[in-house]
């Protein structure tokens, strides 16, 4: 059973979450200026689960993910129509400061972006921001270890974060994001610059993180989605109306999405038969 | 012909081709041109220093190091020394650097960190760059007719209420260090602001994004991330500005009072090397001209030291923050 919007556009069947929802993302429309980037996408992020986002390039995965901690507010032309409820508060409510949202909902970006300061200071940045009172050094070391970068940097914590290789920088950014133990972690293709070993370690990290927190993960790697995501959302792109508007096609348990997809588009995509 | 052993053995369909001889020629010509430009600058600087040295040599022989430790400049008795001028040069420039640097960096932040709309930003930028186009005589006149009368009541009040504080130890009787340093600060402001703004603009968008993504407030983003990231560029601006302040002549000759005294008070009249040169040169006899050349060399040396020190600090921050070298 599928529904149609007023304008006759396809709307995905709503996903029925099995557990508590930490971040209930209901996108009606997302615009960049006049360009409608995403429409009609309802993605509940469940507590203590990894929610995967898959879909072709340009379908709006990053756009939706970045809306979830109001990162897109930095883009002037960005306009969000809909609501994202985080612990029963709409984060797009005027009373809520995006800075507060971002303290609880952390983010790892598609491209590594360490600060030009020492490796140690990079990781300690968030702790200092949140006025952490405990043993800072211990937390930094722990974050570096969990992000699978400790062995690479343990002898040069004072060196600049920019002196690392691309893949090392990405893991440093992961360490920076998890150091403050954010309640929800948004990860935008965190492994695209990593070798298979580091990728595995980061995947283990995600599984470990979901014990206490919730993770939203964008990935182009189907195996990764099946390995770590409990639930998977597949976004497609609508080129029928001249634009390239992304929308949710299907969302379900990962096993279901990959083994028994209900939509033909999903089937083609997960089997790699994309025309 | 260009040596290319690969064409023969490569796939016959490949479109790859080596650079032509003309390409190599352009390459060499351009390299030659670049070296030529760089070399001519070095030669020019060397020529100026040597020429100055020759002119100043008699004075150097006569006055020796006493020239930079003595405090008298007496044409009639032929006693020449420039410690007060060195003090005035460095002191006025330092004050200007503090004030101009503070406001210059502030303006750069204001212009680049989306405080204002892009169109308004352009207007601000143009106005600030206009400051750099005002001739220094005009600054001098403005200082005499506007700034000094404005400063007087403030200076008097400060001196009366806090005269025990060394910086306010004397009265402002017209020209003096405070108006001179303030005008200098305005003069170096565009340099510092423009170069710092460029340094801020060069920061990739994703760095800013990362900082906001950590949940930093705008103030924290600017202070803790943008400022350290731009620091080597900002330092370059400060060094250039300081250099300009050290060498500024006309406005200072009009505003600083041209008195050979060493005083820590902001309101005391003073003198600088450049202003000494400008105001003494026209009526100087041979001996005095030689001494002035010596003074010019001293000024050159100070500027040189400042630039080298600035460069060292810049290298240090680059290593520390950006991991270069
Ligand atoms: N800052 C922006 N301004 C205008 N349009 C944008 C902006 N960012 C993204 N878009 C547009 O929005 C659409 C979705 O982009 P988005 O980055 O979300 O795609 P994505 O699914 O993450 O793709 P990829 O898998 O390649 O990362 C694209 O058509 C893109 O051109
Ligand atoms: Mg993306």
Coordinates of C-alpha atoms and ligand atoms in Angstrom, one line a residue:
Chain A
X1 CA 0.0 0.0 0.0
X2 CA 1.4 3.3 -1.0
X3 CA 0.1 6.8 -0.5
X4 CA 0.3 9.8 -2.8
X5 CA 0.7 13.4 -1.9
X6 CA -1.8 16.1 -2.9
X7 CA 0.2 16.7 -6.0
X8 CA 0.1 13.0 -6.9
X9 CA 3.7 12.4 -5.9
X10 CA 4.8 9.1 -4.4
X11 CA 5.1 8.9 -0.6
X12 CA 6.8 6.0 1.1
X13 CA 4.9 3.8 3.5
X14 CA 5.6 5.0 7.0
X15 CA 8.1 3.0 8.9
X16 CA 6.7 1.8 12.2
X17 CA 9.5 2.1 14.8
X18 CA 9.8 -0.9 17.1
X19 CA 11.4 1.0 20.0
X20 CA 11.6 4.5 21.4
X21 CA 12.4 7.2 18.9
X22 CA 15.0 9.7 19.8
X23 CA 14.9 11.9 16.7
X24 CA 11.7 12.0 14.7
X25 CA 12.5 13.6 11.4
X26 CA 9.5 14.7 9.3
X27 CA 10.6 16.6 6.3
X28 CA 7.9 18.1 4.1
X29 CA 10.3 20.1 1.9
X30 CA 13.8 21.3 2.0
X31 CA 14.8 24.1 -0.4
X32 CA 18.1 25.6 -1.4
X33 CA 16.8 28.9 -2.8
X34 CA 14.3 27.9 -5.4
X35 CA 15.6 24.4 -5.7
X36 CA 13.6 21.8 -3.9
X37 CA 16.2 19.3 -2.8
X38 CA 14.2 16.9 -0.7
X39 CA 10.5 16.3 -0.2
X40 CA 8.2 14.1 1.9
X41 CA 10.7 12.2 3.9
X42 CA 9.8 10.8 7.3
X43 CA 12.7 9.1 9.1
X44 CA 12.4 8.2 12.8
X45 CA 15.9 7.6 14.3
X46 CA 15.4 5.0 17.0
X47 CA 17.2 5.0 20.3
X48 CA 20.2 2.6 20.6
X49 CA 20.1 1.7 16.9
X50 CA 22.1 2.6 13.9
X51 CA 19.9 4.0 11.2
X52 CA 21.5 3.8 7.7
X53 CA 20.8 6.2 4.8
X54 CA 21.5 4.9 1.3
X55 CA 20.7 6.2 -2.1
X56 CA 22.2 7.6 -5.3
X57 CA 24.5 10.6 -5.2
X58 CA 22.6 13.9 -5.0
X59 CA 19.5 12.4 -3.6
X60 CA 19.7 14.5 -0.4
X61 CA 21.1 12.2 2.2
X62 CA 23.6 14.8 3.4
X63 CA 20.9 17.4 3.3
X64 CA 18.6 15.5 5.5
X65 CA 21.3 14.4 7.9
X66 CA 22.6 18.0 8.2
X67 CA 19.1 19.2 8.9
X68 CA 19.0 17.0 12.0
X69 CA 21.4 19.2 13.9
X70 CA 20.7 22.4 12.1
X71 CA 24.0 22.5 10.3
X72 CA 22.2 23.7 7.2
X73 CA 21.3 26.9 9.1
X74 CA 24.8 28.1 8.0
X75 CA 23.7 28.1 4.4
X76 CA 21.7 31.3 3.7
X77 CA 19.5 29.9 0.9
X78 CA 18.5 26.8 3.0
X79 CA 14.8 26.6 4.0
X80 CA 13.3 23.7 6.0
X81 CA 9.7 22.9 6.0
X82 CA 8.6 20.2 8.4
X83 CA 9.6 19.3 11.9
X84 CA 12.3 17.3 13.7
X85 CA 11.4 16.2 17.2
X86 CA 14.2 15.5 19.6
X87 CA 13.1 14.3 23.0
X88 CA 9.7 15.7 22.1
X89 CA 11.0 19.2 21.2
X90 CA 11.0 20.5 17.7
X91 CA 14.6 21.5 17.1
X92 CA 13.3 24.0 14.5
X93 CA 11.2 25.7 17.1
X94 CA 12.2 29.4 17.3
X95 CA 12.9 29.2 21.0
X96 CA 15.6 26.6 20.5
X97 CA 19.2 27.7 19.9
X98 CA 20.8 25.6 17.2
X99 CA 24.0 25.8 19.3
X100 CA 22.3 23.8 22.0
X101 CA 21.0 21.2 19.5
X102 CA 24.5 20.7 18.1
X103 CA 25.9 20.0 21.6
X104 CA 23.7 17.0 22.0
X105 CA 23.6 15.9 18.3
X106 CA 27.2 15.5 17.1
X107 CA 28.3 15.2 13.5
X108 CA 31.1 13.7 11.5
X109 CA 31.3 15.3 8.1
X110 CA 31.7 13.8 4.6
X111 CA 35.2 15.4 4.2
X112 CA 37.7 15.5 7.0
X113 CA 37.9 19.0 8.6
X114 CA 40.3 19.0 11.6
X115 CA 41.0 22.4 13.2
X116 CA 44.5 23.9 12.7
X117 CA 45.6 23.1 16.2
X118 CA 47.3 20.2 17.8
X119 CA 45.8 16.7 17.6
X120 CA 45.2 16.7 21.4
X121 CA 43.5 20.1 21.2
X122 CA 41.3 19.0 18.4
X123 CA 39.9 16.2 20.5
X124 CA 39.8 18.3 23.7
X125 CA 37.9 21.0 21.8
X126 CA 34.4 19.7 22.6
X127 CA 35.3 18.8 26.2
X128 CA 36.4 22.4 26.8
X129 CA 33.4 23.8 25.1
X130 CA 31.1 21.7 27.3
X131 CA 33.0 22.7 30.4
X132 CA 34.1 19.1 31.2
X133 CA 35.4 18.9 34.7
X134 CA 37.0 15.5 34.9
X135 CA 40.2 14.1 33.6
X136 CA 40.5 15.7 30.1
X137 CA 43.6 13.7 29.1
X138 CA 42.0 10.4 29.9
X139 CA 38.9 11.3 27.8
X140 CA 41.1 12.4 24.9
X141 CA 43.1 9.2 24.9
X142 CA 39.9 7.2 25.1
X143 CA 38.3 9.0 22.2
X144 CA 41.4 8.5 20.1
X145 CA 41.5 4.8 20.9
X146 CA 37.8 4.3 20.1
X147 CA 38.3 6.1 16.8
X148 CA 41.1 3.7 15.9
X149 CA 43.7 6.4 15.6
X150 CA 45.5 6.1 18.8
X151 CA 48.4 4.0 17.5
X152 CA 48.9 6.4 14.6
X153 CA 49.2 9.5 16.8
X154 CA 50.2 8.5 20.3
X155 CA 53.7 9.8 19.8
X156 CA 52.7 13.1 18.3
X157 CA 49.7 14.5 20.1
X158 CA 51.3 17.9 20.0
X159 CA 51.6 18.0 16.2
X160 CA 49.0 19.8 14.2
X161 CA 45.9 17.9 13.2
X162 CA 46.5 19.0 9.6
X163 CA 49.8 17.1 9.4
X164 CA 47.9 13.8 9.3
X165 CA 46.9 11.9 6.1
X166 CA 43.4 12.2 4.8
X167 CA 42.2 8.9 6.4
X168 CA 43.9 9.8 9.7
X169 CA 42.3 13.2 9.7
X170 CA 38.9 11.6 9.2
X171 CA 39.4 9.3 12.2
X172 CA 40.7 12.3 14.2
X173 CA 37.4 14.1 13.3
X174 CA 35.5 11.0 14.6
X175 CA 37.5 11.1 17.8
X176 CA 36.7 14.8 18.1
X177 CA 33.0 14.2 17.6
X178 CA 32.7 11.3 20.1
X179 CA 34.9 12.8 22.8
X180 CA 31.9 14.6 24.3
X181 CA 29.7 11.5 24.0
X182 CA 26.9 13.1 22.1
X183 CA 23.4 11.7 22.6
X184 CA 23.0 11.3 18.9
X185 CA 25.8 11.0 16.4
X186 CA 25.3 11.9 12.7
X187 CA 27.9 10.3 10.4
X188 CA 28.1 11.3 6.8
X189 CA 30.1 8.7 4.9
X190 CA 32.7 8.5 7.7
X191 CA 34.6 5.7 6.1
X192 CA 34.9 6.9 2.5
X193 CA 38.5 7.8 3.0
X194 CA 39.5 4.8 5.1
X195 CA 41.2 1.5 4.3
X196 CA 39.4 -1.7 5.1
X197 CA 41.0 -2.2 8.5
X198 CA 40.2 1.3 9.7
X199 CA 36.7 0.9 8.2
X200 CA 36.1 -2.2 10.3
X201 CA 37.3 -0.5 13.4
X202 CA 35.0 2.5 12.8
X203 CA 32.1 0.1 12.2
X204 CA 32.9 -1.6 15.5
X205 CA 32.9 1.8 17.1
X206 CA 29.4 2.5 15.7
X207 CA 28.1 -0.8 17.1
X208 CA 29.7 0.0 20.5
X209 CA 28.3 3.6 20.4
X210 CA 24.7 2.4 20.0
X211 CA 24.8 0.7 23.4
X212 CA 24.4 4.1 24.9
X213 CA 23.6 6.5 22.1
X214 CA 21.9 6.5 18.7
X215 CA 23.7 6.8 15.3
X216 CA 22.5 8.0 11.9
X217 CA 24.9 6.8 9.2
X218 CA 25.0 7.8 5.5
X219 CA 26.9 5.3 3.4
X220 CA 27.5 4.4 -0.2
X221 CA 28.8 1.0 0.9
X222 CA 26.0 -1.5 0.8
X223 CA 28.0 -4.1 2.8
X224 CA 28.6 -1.5 5.5
X225 CA 24.9 -0.8 5.7
X226 CA 24.2 -4.5 6.1
X227 CA 27.0 -4.9 8.6
X228 CA 26.1 -2.0 11.0
X229 CA 22.7 -0.5 10.2
X230 CA 19.7 -1.9 12.1
X231 CA 17.3 0.1 10.1
X232 CA 17.9 1.4 6.6
X233 CA 16.3 4.3 4.7
X234 CA 16.6 4.3 1.0
X235 CA 16.3 7.7 -0.7
X236 CA 15.7 8.1 -4.4
X237 CA 15.7 11.0 -6.7
X238 CA 12.7 12.3 -8.6
X239 CA 13.7 13.7 -12.0
X240 CA 10.1 13.7 -13.4
X241 CA 9.4 17.3 -12.7
X242 CA 12.5 18.8 -14.2
X243 CA 14.2 19.2 -10.8
X244 CA 16.2 16.6 -9.0
X245 CA 14.2 16.3 -5.8
X246 CA 15.2 13.5 -3.4
X247 CA 12.6 11.7 -1.4
X248 CA 12.2 8.6 0.9
X249 CA 11.4 5.5 -1.2
X250 CA 11.5 2.9 1.5
X251 CA 12.5 2.5 5.1
X252 CA 12.5 -0.7 7.1
X253 CA 14.7 -3.1 9.0
X254 CA 18.0 -3.5 7.1
X255 CA 17.5 -7.2 6.5
X256 CA 14.1 -6.5 5.0
X257 CA 15.3 -3.7 2.8
X258 CA 18.2 -5.7 1.4
X259 CA 16.5 -9.1 1.1
X260 CA 12.9 -8.4 0.4
X261 CA 12.5 -4.8 -0.8
X262 CA 8.9 -3.7 -1.4
X263 CA 9.7 -1.0 -4.0
X264 CA 11.2 -1.8 -7.4
X265 CA 13.6 1.2 -7.1
X266 CA 15.0 -0.1 -3.9
X267 CA 15.4 -3.6 -5.4
X268 CA 17.3 -2.2 -8.4
X269 CA 19.5 -0.1 -6.1
X270 CA 20.5 -2.7 -3.5
X271 CA 21.1 -5.3 -6.2
X272 CA 23.3 -2.8 -8.1
X273 CA 21.0 -2.9 -11.2
X274 CA 20.6 0.8 -11.3
X275 CA 19.8 2.0 -14.8
Chain B
X1 CA 63.1 17.5 -30.6
X2 CA 61.7 16.5 -27.2
X3 CA 63.0 13.3 -25.9
X4 CA 60.1 10.8 -25.5
X5 CA 60.9 7.1 -25.4
X6 CA 57.3 6.1 -24.6
X7 CA 55.3 7.1 -27.7
X8 CA 56.6 4.2 -29.7
X9 CA 55.8 1.5 -27.2
X10 CA 52.5 2.9 -25.9
X11 CA 49.1 1.8 -27.2
X12 CA 48.6 3.3 -30.7
X13 CA 45.2 4.8 -29.6
X14 CA 46.7 6.9 -26.8
X15 CA 46.3 10.7 -27.2
X16 CA 49.1 11.4 -24.7
X17 CA 51.9 13.5 -26.1
X18 CA 54.9 15.2 -24.5
X19 CA 55.1 19.0 -24.2
X20 CA 56.3 20.6 -27.4
X21 CA 59.6 22.5 -27.7
X22 CA 57.6 25.7 -27.6
X23 CA 56.1 24.7 -24.3
X24 CA 59.5 24.1 -22.9
X25 CA 60.7 27.4 -24.3
X26 CA 57.8 29.3 -22.6
X27 CA 58.6 27.4 -19.4
X28 CA 62.2 28.5 -19.4
X29 CA 61.4 32.1 -20.4
X30 CA 58.9 32.4 -17.6
X31 CA 61.4 30.9 -15.1
X32 CA 64.0 33.4 -16.3
X33 CA 61.6 36.3 -15.9
X34 CA 60.7 35.2 -12.4
X35 CA 64.3 34.9 -11.4
X36 CA 65.1 38.2 -13.0
X37 CA 62.3 40.0 -11.0
X38 CA 63.4 38.4 -7.7
X39 CA 67.1 39.2 -8.4
X40 CA 66.5 42.8 -9.3
X41 CA 64.7 43.4 -6.0
X42 CA 67.6 42.0 -4.1
X43 CA 70.1 44.1 -6.1
X44 CA 68.0 47.2 -5.5
X45 CA 67.9 46.7 -1.8
X46 CA 71.6 45.9 -1.7
X47 CA 72.3 49.0 -3.7
X48 CA 70.3 51.2 -1.4
X49 CA 72.0 49.8 1.7
X50 CA 75.5 50.1 0.2
X51 CA 74.9 53.6 -1.1
X52 CA 73.6 54.7 2.3
X53 CA 76.6 53.0 4.0
X54 CA 79.0 54.9 1.8
X55 CA 77.3 58.2 2.6
X56 CA 77.1 57.4 6.2
X57 CA 80.6 56.0 6.6
X58 CA 82.3 59.2 7.8
X59 CA 79.6 59.7 10.4
X60 CA 79.9 56.0 11.5
X61 CA 83.6 56.4 11.9
X62 CA 83.3 59.6 13.8
X63 CA 80.4 58.7 16.2
X64 CA 80.6 55.0 16.4
X65 CA 78.1 53.2 18.6
X66 CA 77.8 56.3 20.7
X67 CA 75.4 57.4 17.9
X68 CA 72.7 55.1 19.1
X69 CA 73.3 55.4 22.8
X70 CA 73.7 59.2 23.1
X71 CA 70.8 61.6 23.5
X72 CA 71.9 64.8 21.9
X73 CA 71.4 66.2 18.4
X74 CA 73.2 69.5 18.3
X75 CA 74.0 70.9 14.9
X76 CA 76.1 73.8 16.2
X77 CA 78.4 71.7 18.3
X78 CA 78.4 68.8 15.8
X79 CA 77.2 66.3 18.4
X80 CA 74.9 63.8 16.8
X81 CA 73.1 60.8 18.4
X82 CA 69.7 59.3 18.1
X83 CA 68.6 57.3 21.1
X84 CA 65.5 59.5 21.7
X85 CA 64.5 59.1 18.0
X86 CA 65.0 55.4 18.2
X87 CA 62.8 55.4 21.4
X88 CA 60.2 57.6 19.7
X89 CA 60.1 55.5 16.6
X90 CA 59.7 52.2 18.4
X91 CA 57.3 53.5 21.1
X92 CA 55.0 55.4 18.7
X93 CA 54.9 52.4 16.3
X94 CA 54.2 49.9 19.1
X95 CA 51.3 52.0 20.4
X96 CA 50.0 52.3 16.9
X97 CA 50.4 48.6 16.4
X98 CA 48.4 47.8 19.5
X99 CA 45.5 50.2 18.6
X100 CA 45.6 49.6 14.9
X101 CA 46.1 45.9 15.3
X102 CA 43.2 45.6 17.7
X103 CA 40.8 47.5 15.5
X104 CA 42.1 46.1 12.3
X105 CA 41.6 42.5 13.4
X106 CA 38.2 43.5 14.8
X107 CA 37.2 45.0 11.4
X108 CA 38.5 41.9 9.6
X109 CA 36.3 39.7 11.8
X110 CA 33.4 42.0 11.3
X111 CA 33.7 41.9 7.6
X112 CA 34.3 38.2 7.1
X113 CA 32.3 36.4 9.7
X114 CA 28.9 37.2 8.2
X115 CA 28.0 40.0 10.6
X116 CA 26.9 42.2 7.7
X117 CA 25.2 41.6 4.4
X118 CA 27.5 41.0 1.5
X119 CA 26.7 44.4 -0.2
X120 CA 27.3 46.3 3.0
X121 CA 30.5 44.4 3.5
X122 CA 31.8 45.7 0.1
X123 CA 30.9 49.3 1.2
X124 CA 32.8 48.9 4.4
X125 CA 35.7 47.4 2.7
X126 CA 35.9 50.2 0.1
X127 CA 35.8 52.8 2.9
X128 CA 38.6 51.1 4.8
X129 CA 40.7 50.8 1.7
X130 CA 40.1 54.5 1.0
X131 CA 41.8 55.2 4.4
X132 CA 45.0 53.8 2.8
X133 CA 44.7 56.2 -0.1
X134 CA 44.7 59.4 2.0
X135 CA 48.0 61.2 1.7
X136 CA 49.9 61.4 4.9
X137 CA 50.0 65.2 4.8
X138 CA 46.3 65.2 5.0
X139 CA 46.5 62.9 8.1
X140 CA 49.0 65.4 9.5
X141 CA 46.7 68.3 9.0
X142 CA 43.7 66.4 10.3
X143 CA 45.8 65.6 13.4
X144 CA 46.7 69.2 14.0
X145 CA 43.3 70.7 13.4
X146 CA 41.0 68.0 14.6
X147 CA 42.7 65.3 16.7
X148 CA 44.8 67.5 18.9
X149 CA 42.0 69.8 20.0
X150 CA 39.9 66.8 20.6
X151 CA 42.5 65.0 22.6
X152 CA 43.5 68.0 24.8
X153 CA 40.6 67.9 27.3
X154 CA 40.9 64.1 27.6
X155 CA 44.6 64.3 28.1
X156 CA 44.3 67.1 30.6
X157 CA 41.7 65.2 32.6
X158 CA 43.8 62.0 32.6
X159 CA 46.9 63.9 33.7
X160 CA 45.1 65.7 36.4
X161 CA 43.3 62.7 37.9
X162 CA 45.9 60.1 37.2
X163 CA 49.1 62.0 36.8
X164 CA 50.9 59.6 39.1
X165 CA 50.6 57.0 36.4
X166 CA 53.7 57.2 34.3
X167 CA 51.8 57.0 31.0
X168 CA 49.9 60.2 31.9
X169 CA 52.9 61.9 33.5
X170 CA 53.0 65.1 31.5
X171 CA 50.6 67.5 30.0
X172 CA 49.7 67.5 26.3
X173 CA 50.9 70.8 25.0
X174 CA 49.9 70.5 21.4
X175 CA 51.9 68.0 19.4
X176 CA 53.0 64.8 21.1
X177 CA 53.2 61.1 21.2
X178 CA 49.5 60.4 21.7
X179 CA 48.1 62.2 18.6
X180 CA 51.0 60.9 16.5
X181 CA 50.5 57.3 17.6
X182 CA 46.7 57.6 17.0
X183 CA 47.1 58.9 13.5
X184 CA 49.7 56.1 12.9
X185 CA 47.2 53.6 14.1
X186 CA 44.6 54.9 11.6
X187 CA 47.2 54.8 8.9
X188 CA 48.1 51.1 9.5
X189 CA 44.5 50.1 10.1
X190 CA 43.7 49.4 6.4
X191 CA 46.8 47.3 6.0
X192 CA 46.1 45.1 9.0
X193 CA 42.4 44.9 8.2
X194 CA 42.8 44.0 4.6
X195 CA 45.5 41.4 5.1
X196 CA 43.7 39.8 8.1
X197 CA 40.4 39.8 6.3
X198 CA 42.1 37.9 3.5
X199 CA 43.5 35.4 6.0
X200 CA 40.0 34.9 7.3
X201 CA 38.5 34.4 3.9
X202 CA 41.2 31.8 3.0
X203 CA 39.9 29.5 5.8
X204 CA 38.0 26.7 4.1
X205 CA 34.2 26.7 4.7
X206 CA 34.4 23.2 6.2
X207 CA 36.6 24.4 9.1
X208 CA 33.9 26.9 10.1
X209 CA 31.3 24.1 9.6
X210 CA 33.3 21.8 11.8
X211 CA 33.4 24.4 14.6
X212 CA 29.7 25.1 14.5
X213 CA 29.1 21.4 14.2
X214 CA 30.8 20.9 17.6
X215 CA 28.1 23.2 19.1
X216 CA 30.3 26.3 19.4
X217 CA 28.7 29.7 19.6
X218 CA 29.6 32.3 17.1
X219 CA 32.0 33.9 19.5
X220 CA 33.7 30.6 20.3
X221 CA 34.0 29.7 16.7
X222 CA 35.7 33.0 15.9
X223 CA 37.9 33.1 19.0
X224 CA 38.9 29.5 19.3
X225 CA 38.9 28.3 15.7
X226 CA 39.0 31.1 13.1
X227 CA 41.5 33.3 14.9
X228 CA 44.2 30.6 15.4
X229 CA 43.6 29.3 11.9
X230 CA 44.1 32.8 10.4
X231 CA 46.9 33.7 12.8
X232 CA 49.8 33.4 10.4
X233 CA 48.1 35.7 7.9
X234 CA 47.1 38.1 10.6
X235 CA 50.7 38.2 11.8
X236 CA 51.8 39.1 8.3
X237 CA 49.4 42.0 8.3
X238 CA 50.7 43.2 11.7
X239 CA 54.3 43.0 10.6
X240 CA 53.6 45.0 7.4
X241 CA 51.6 47.5 9.4
X242 CA 54.4 47.9 12.0
X243 CA 56.9 48.4 9.2
X244 CA 54.7 51.1 7.7
X245 CA 54.4 52.8 11.1
X246 CA 58.2 52.7 11.7
X247 CA 58.9 54.4 8.4
X248 CA 56.0 56.9 8.3
X249 CA 57.4 60.4 7.9
X250 CA 55.2 63.3 7.0
X251 CA 52.3 62.9 9.4
X252 CA 54.7 62.3 12.3
X253 CA 56.9 65.2 11.5
X254 CA 53.8 67.3 11.8
X255 CA 52.3 65.7 14.9
X256 CA 55.0 64.4 17.2
X257 CA 56.6 67.6 18.3
X258 CA 60.2 66.9 17.2
X259 CA 61.7 67.1 20.6
X260 CA 64.7 64.9 21.4
X261 CA 63.5 63.6 24.8
X262 CA 62.9 60.1 26.1
X263 CA 59.6 60.0 28.1
X264 CA 57.2 57.2 28.8
X265 CA 54.4 59.7 29.0
X266 CA 51.9 59.4 26.2
X267 CA 51.4 63.2 26.1
X268 CA 55.1 64.2 25.9
X269 CA 56.4 65.5 22.6
X270 CA 59.0 63.1 21.0
X271 CA 60.7 62.5 17.7
X272 CA 61.2 59.6 15.3
X273 CA 64.0 58.7 13.0
X274 CA 62.0 59.3 9.9
X275 CA 60.7 62.6 11.1
X276 CA 64.2 63.7 12.1
X277 CA 65.4 63.0 8.6
X278 CA 62.5 64.8 7.0
X279 CA 62.7 67.9 9.2
X280 CA 66.5 68.2 9.4
X281 CA 67.5 67.3 5.9
X282 CA 66.6 70.5 4.0
X283 CA 69.0 72.8 6.0
X284 CA 71.7 70.3 6.9
X285 CA 75.4 70.8 6.2
X286 CA 77.7 68.1 5.1
X287 CA 78.5 66.7 8.5
X288 CA 74.9 66.6 9.5
X289 CA 73.9 64.9 6.2
X290 CA 76.4 62.2 7.0
X291 CA 74.9 61.8 10.4
X292 CA 71.4 61.7 8.9
X293 CA 72.5 58.9 6.6
X294 CA 73.7 57.0 9.6
X295 CA 70.3 57.6 11.2
X296 CA 68.6 56.3 8.0
X297 CA 70.8 53.1 8.3
X298 CA 69.6 52.7 11.9
X299 CA 66.0 53.0 10.8
X300 CA 66.6 50.4 8.1
X301 CA 68.2 48.1 10.6
X302 CA 65.2 48.4 13.0
X303 CA 62.8 47.7 10.2
X304 CA 64.9 44.7 9.1
X305 CA 65.0 43.3 12.6
X306 CA 61.2 43.7 13.0
X307 CA 60.6 41.9 9.7
X308 CA 62.9 39.0 10.6
X309 CA 61.3 38.7 14.0
X310 CA 57.9 38.8 12.5
X311 CA 58.8 36.2 10.0
X312 CA 60.1 33.9 12.8
X313 CA 56.9 34.2 14.8
X314 CA 54.9 33.6 11.7
X315 CA 56.9 30.4 10.9
X316 CA 56.4 29.3 14.5
X317 CA 52.6 29.7 14.4
X318 CA 52.5 28.0 11.0
X319 CA 54.3 25.0 12.4
X320 CA 52.3 24.9 15.5
X321 CA 48.8 25.4 14.0
X322 CA 49.1 24.2 10.4
X323 CA 51.8 21.5 10.8
X324 CA 53.8 22.9 7.9
X325 CA 57.6 22.1 7.6
Ligands
LIG1 N1 24.7 24.3 -0.2 C1 23.9 24.0 -1.2 N2 23.3 24.9 -2.0 C2 22.5 24.5 -3.1 N3 22.3 23.3 -3.4 C3 22.8 22.3 -2.6 C4 23.6 22.6 -1.5 N4 24.0 21.4 -0.9 C5 23.4 20.5 -1.7 N5 22.7 21.0 -2.7 C6 21.9 20.2 -3.6 O1 21.0 19.4 -3.0 C7 21.0 18.1 -3.6 C8 21.3 17.0 -2.5 O2 22.6 17.2 -2.1 P1 23.2 16.3 -1.0 O3 24.6 16.8 -0.7 O4 22.3 16.2 0.2 O5 23.3 14.9 -1.7 P2 23.9 13.5 -1.2 O6 22.8 12.5 -1.2 O7 24.5 13.6 0.1 O8 24.9 13.1 -2.3 P3 26.3 12.3 -2.1 O9 26.0 10.9 -2.0 O10 27.0 12.6 -3.4 O11 27.0 12.9 -0.9 C9 22.0 18.1 -4.7 O12 21.2 18.2 -5.9 C10 22.8 19.3 -4.5 O13 23.2 19.9 -5.7
LIG2 MG1 26.5 13.6 0.8

